[in-house]
XYZ file of C-alpha atoms in Angstrom:
282
model
C -14.201 22.305 60.591
C -17.376 23.457 59.119
C -17.312 21.422 55.748
C -18.302 18.398 58.413
C -20.608 20.667 59.794
C -22.723 21.053 56.939
C -21.855 17.617 55.508
C -23.862 16.106 58.884
C -26.583 18.547 58.438
C -27.693 17.956 55.350
C -27.265 14.282 55.508
C -29.295 14.792 58.637
C -32.024 16.545 57.587
C -32.342 13.851 54.024
C -32.242 11.232 56.777
C -35.048 13.177 59.394
C -37.401 13.385 55.969
C -37.069 9.857 55.143
C -40.261 7.582 55.782
C -38.797 5.410 57.295
C -37.638 7.839 60.382
C -41.634 6.851 60.965
C -40.478 3.858 62.747
C -40.729 5.418 65.917
C -44.216 5.160 65.769
C -44.894 1.813 64.993
C -41.877 0.898 67.947
C -43.134 3.279 70.344
C -46.458 2.080 69.987
C -45.703 -1.638 70.565
C -43.118 -0.851 73.301
C -45.730 1.321 75.603
C -48.082 -1.646 74.925
C -46.395 -4.545 75.693
C -43.677 -3.663 79.127
C -44.717 0.045 79.909
C -48.837 0.007 80.030
C -48.110 -3.196 82.430
C -45.528 -1.386 84.488
C -48.264 1.254 84.539
C -51.771 -0.923 85.455
C -49.215 -3.342 88.434
C -48.988 0.204 90.008
C -52.138 1.481 90.148
C -53.185 -2.130 90.998
C -51.185 -1.836 94.305
C -51.722 1.948 94.789
C -47.874 2.700 94.193
C -46.331 5.714 91.780
C -43.815 4.242 89.150
C -40.521 5.833 88.493
C -39.950 8.440 85.882
C -37.055 7.303 84.999
C -37.810 3.346 85.088
C -39.879 2.783 81.823
C -36.520 3.799 79.695
C -34.667 1.478 82.503
C -37.171 -1.666 80.887
C -37.137 -0.780 78.250
C -32.923 -0.824 78.041
C -31.975 -3.423 79.968
C -34.157 -5.951 80.105
C -33.321 -8.179 76.819
C -36.755 -8.998 75.132
C -37.130 -5.584 75.024
C -33.691 -3.862 74.848
C -33.487 -6.523 72.036
C -36.121 -4.266 69.161
C -34.395 -1.271 69.977
C -31.063 -1.612 68.084
C -33.011 -4.148 65.305
C -35.460 -0.455 65.271
C -31.739 1.277 64.566
C -31.049 -1.225 61.805
C -33.975 -0.171 60.317
C -33.647 4.084 60.800
C -29.410 3.658 60.506
C -30.181 1.891 56.044
C -29.999 4.184 54.411
C -26.405 6.046 56.185
C -24.577 7.236 54.386
C -27.436 9.279 52.779
C -26.228 9.769 49.141
C -29.386 11.426 46.851
C -29.288 12.880 43.484
C -26.862 15.206 44.337
C -24.817 14.251 47.439
C -22.136 13.020 44.849
C -21.716 16.624 44.284
C -21.416 17.419 48.207
C -18.652 14.767 48.421
C -16.128 16.590 45.638
C -16.802 19.852 46.826
C -16.048 19.057 50.802
C -13.666 16.173 49.911
C -13.420 12.071 50.796
C -11.709 13.079 54.236
C -13.223 15.724 55.730
C -16.901 14.519 53.930
C -16.022 10.943 55.336
C -15.715 12.943 59.060
C -18.981 14.723 57.886
C -20.734 11.434 57.868
C -19.206 10.035 61.243
C -20.420 13.743 63.408
C -23.436 12.681 61.463
C -23.431 8.808 63.090
C -23.011 10.148 66.617
C -25.516 12.809 65.786
C -28.594 10.409 64.668
C -27.240 7.983 67.716
C -26.883 10.563 70.214
C -30.727 11.425 68.909
C -31.924 8.306 68.909
C -31.560 7.708 72.665
C -32.958 11.450 73.855
C -36.341 10.775 71.502
C -36.774 7.003 73.310
C -35.963 8.376 77.083
C -37.897 11.721 76.338
C -40.816 9.084 74.913
C -40.769 6.496 78.266
C -40.801 9.382 80.803
C -43.693 11.033 78.772
C -45.584 7.528 79.529
C -45.849 8.149 83.185
C -44.448 11.485 83.946
C -47.952 12.470 85.821
C -48.384 10.679 88.943
C -44.330 9.194 89.093
C -41.509 9.888 91.239
C -38.172 11.484 90.448
C -35.861 9.689 93.100
C -32.383 7.772 92.615
C -34.554 4.615 93.999
C -36.163 1.959 92.466
C -40.259 1.651 93.393
C -42.408 -0.937 94.577
C -43.890 -2.131 92.056
C -40.413 -3.182 90.527
C -39.385 -4.333 93.189
C -42.887 -6.767 93.627
C -42.256 -7.598 90.080
C -38.765 -9.168 91.652
C -39.754 -10.667 94.618
C -43.449 -12.396 92.741
C -43.029 -15.796 91.591
C -46.321 -16.172 89.208
C -44.491 -14.941 86.742
C -47.064 -12.617 85.030
C -44.847 -9.577 86.229
C -41.956 -10.758 84.283
C -43.013 -8.668 80.908
C -41.918 -5.826 83.220
C -39.954 -7.430 85.462
C -35.976 -5.801 85.794
C -33.272 -8.113 87.078
C -31.863 -8.526 89.982
C -28.827 -8.069 89.418
C -29.429 -4.206 88.753
C -31.813 -3.352 90.644
C -29.139 -5.353 94.241
C -26.250 -3.641 91.859
C -27.047 -0.348 90.952
C -29.688 3.080 91.267
C -31.529 4.350 88.555
C -30.068 7.518 88.046
C -26.722 5.387 87.404
C -28.178 3.006 85.552
C -29.438 5.454 83.394
C -26.000 7.271 82.550
C -24.746 3.718 82.021
C -27.738 2.380 78.898
C -27.387 5.183 77.509
C -23.739 5.304 77.040
C -23.506 1.347 76.036
C -26.837 2.188 73.518
C -25.034 4.884 71.846
C -21.496 3.175 71.405
C -24.051 0.208 70.065
C -25.858 2.740 67.707
C -22.410 3.635 66.933
C -21.409 -0.065 65.758
C -24.275 -0.585 64.074
C -23.935 2.646 61.731
C -20.597 2.246 61.189
C -21.251 -1.370 59.720
C -23.935 -0.258 57.372
C -21.419 2.471 56.610
C -18.810 0.115 55.544
C -21.017 -2.348 53.506
C -22.915 0.770 51.339
C -19.207 2.095 50.428
C -18.929 -1.968 49.284
C -22.098 -1.190 47.311
C -23.810 -4.439 49.856
C -26.297 -1.851 51.606
C -29.060 -4.389 52.005
C -26.229 -7.290 53.244
C -24.659 -4.908 55.588
C -28.206 -4.848 57.011
C -29.150 -8.745 57.455
C -25.535 -8.776 58.944
C -26.685 -6.220 61.603
C -29.811 -8.373 62.585
C -27.882 -11.236 62.712
C -25.723 -10.289 65.346
C -28.774 -9.005 67.013
C -30.581 -12.570 66.704
C -27.307 -14.417 67.714
C -26.427 -11.364 70.611
C -29.789 -12.056 71.983
C -29.824 -16.145 71.552
C -26.788 -16.611 73.590
C -28.024 -14.418 76.142
C -30.564 -16.451 76.872
C -28.878 -19.963 76.796
C -26.645 -18.171 78.799
C -23.185 -19.054 77.660
C -19.437 -17.188 77.616
C -19.984 -16.675 74.329
C -21.810 -13.795 74.128
C -18.686 -11.790 74.789
C -18.082 -11.587 71.642
C -21.399 -9.845 70.851
C -21.306 -6.083 70.801
C -25.059 -6.332 72.294
C -24.405 -8.350 75.611
C -21.870 -5.312 76.612
C -24.830 -3.105 76.062
C -26.963 -4.840 78.052
C -26.064 -4.337 82.041
C -28.082 -7.456 82.454
C -26.195 -10.414 82.491
C -23.055 -8.324 83.341
C -23.559 -9.190 87.587
C -24.995 -12.249 89.348
C -29.149 -12.388 89.662
C -28.249 -13.258 93.520
C -24.290 -13.012 94.484
C -21.889 -10.000 93.927
C -20.711 -11.825 90.970
C -19.173 -10.053 87.781
C -19.421 -12.315 84.750
C -18.088 -9.183 82.294
C -16.307 -6.218 84.230
C -18.657 -2.712 83.023
C -15.132 -1.487 81.896
C -13.888 -4.139 79.796
C -17.267 -3.291 77.587
C -15.946 0.302 77.619
C -12.947 -1.703 76.042
C -14.907 -3.398 73.870
C -16.898 -0.599 72.737
C -13.757 1.250 72.226
C -11.544 -1.173 69.960
C -15.035 -2.897 67.598
C -15.363 1.183 66.974
C -11.842 1.837 66.755
C -11.569 -0.688 64.309
C -15.123 -0.127 62.030
C -13.763 3.975 62.109
C -10.459 3.053 60.634
C -11.865 0.335 58.056
C -13.981 3.310 56.564
C -12.112 5.868 56.477
C -10.146 3.384 54.250
C -13.071 2.312 52.355
C -14.186 6.570 51.997
C -10.755 6.973 50.700
C -10.468 4.322 47.722
C -13.969 4.740 47.480
C -15.470 6.455 43.714
C -18.932 6.536 44.608
C -19.684 5.566 41.541
C -20.992 1.932 43.128
C -23.650 3.067 46.084
C -26.405 2.856 45.411
C -28.630 6.800 44.836
C -31.141 6.148 48.197
C -34.664 8.662 46.782
C -35.712 9.986 49.731
């Protein structure tokens, strides 16, 4: 296990030093201005405190906002597996199997870290005047009942408010986004091992874009793509206690997809000579 951790640590420090990590800053600025700031301003207008966890839930459950996060993930994970000038030496020293296990550990670690950073950022935007309770705030409820469309920029779907409470939803969205990020990372890993790193990025972007479009037109074909399963919105009807896709089926979907991708990644790792993989200049 020591070698796997060493590979993970090596890849992590190479990844964290990449200039692509600065995309976090651009993402946070855009997210705050487009979705979180209007929510905070509305809570001030009606003189009612926002929920501490609600900015995170707005960013991860509203399809318009939630589609931005996997796109950010595609950019941040576009360089994996990170093989710099000395990376091939690490591969030959550890062996392909242990190097592969270290890379899988790295992808899981980075996926969790991205989620944690996003959660802390969202909490930090409202922590001074917010309330930390397992209930929905008045701003969110007012936005749901507003018929003018003005508050749609941060209005959560009625299915969310009617079916689940904030604490539970944070756990669900954190897990689903983590699984979705793993899918993105594994797809990129597999394409990189075949020497088609850019194609992997394009495939991931296409899957996210297609997932959003299919969600928007609301057809059953959307459940073929991972974005629909990652979004809690759409699993339940907005007004009636009707399930479109059981949450347990979404977990099984991700389990099957991730298992297949890990198997494919392992086979590619065993077959690859690593001479055809583009060296990443950090």
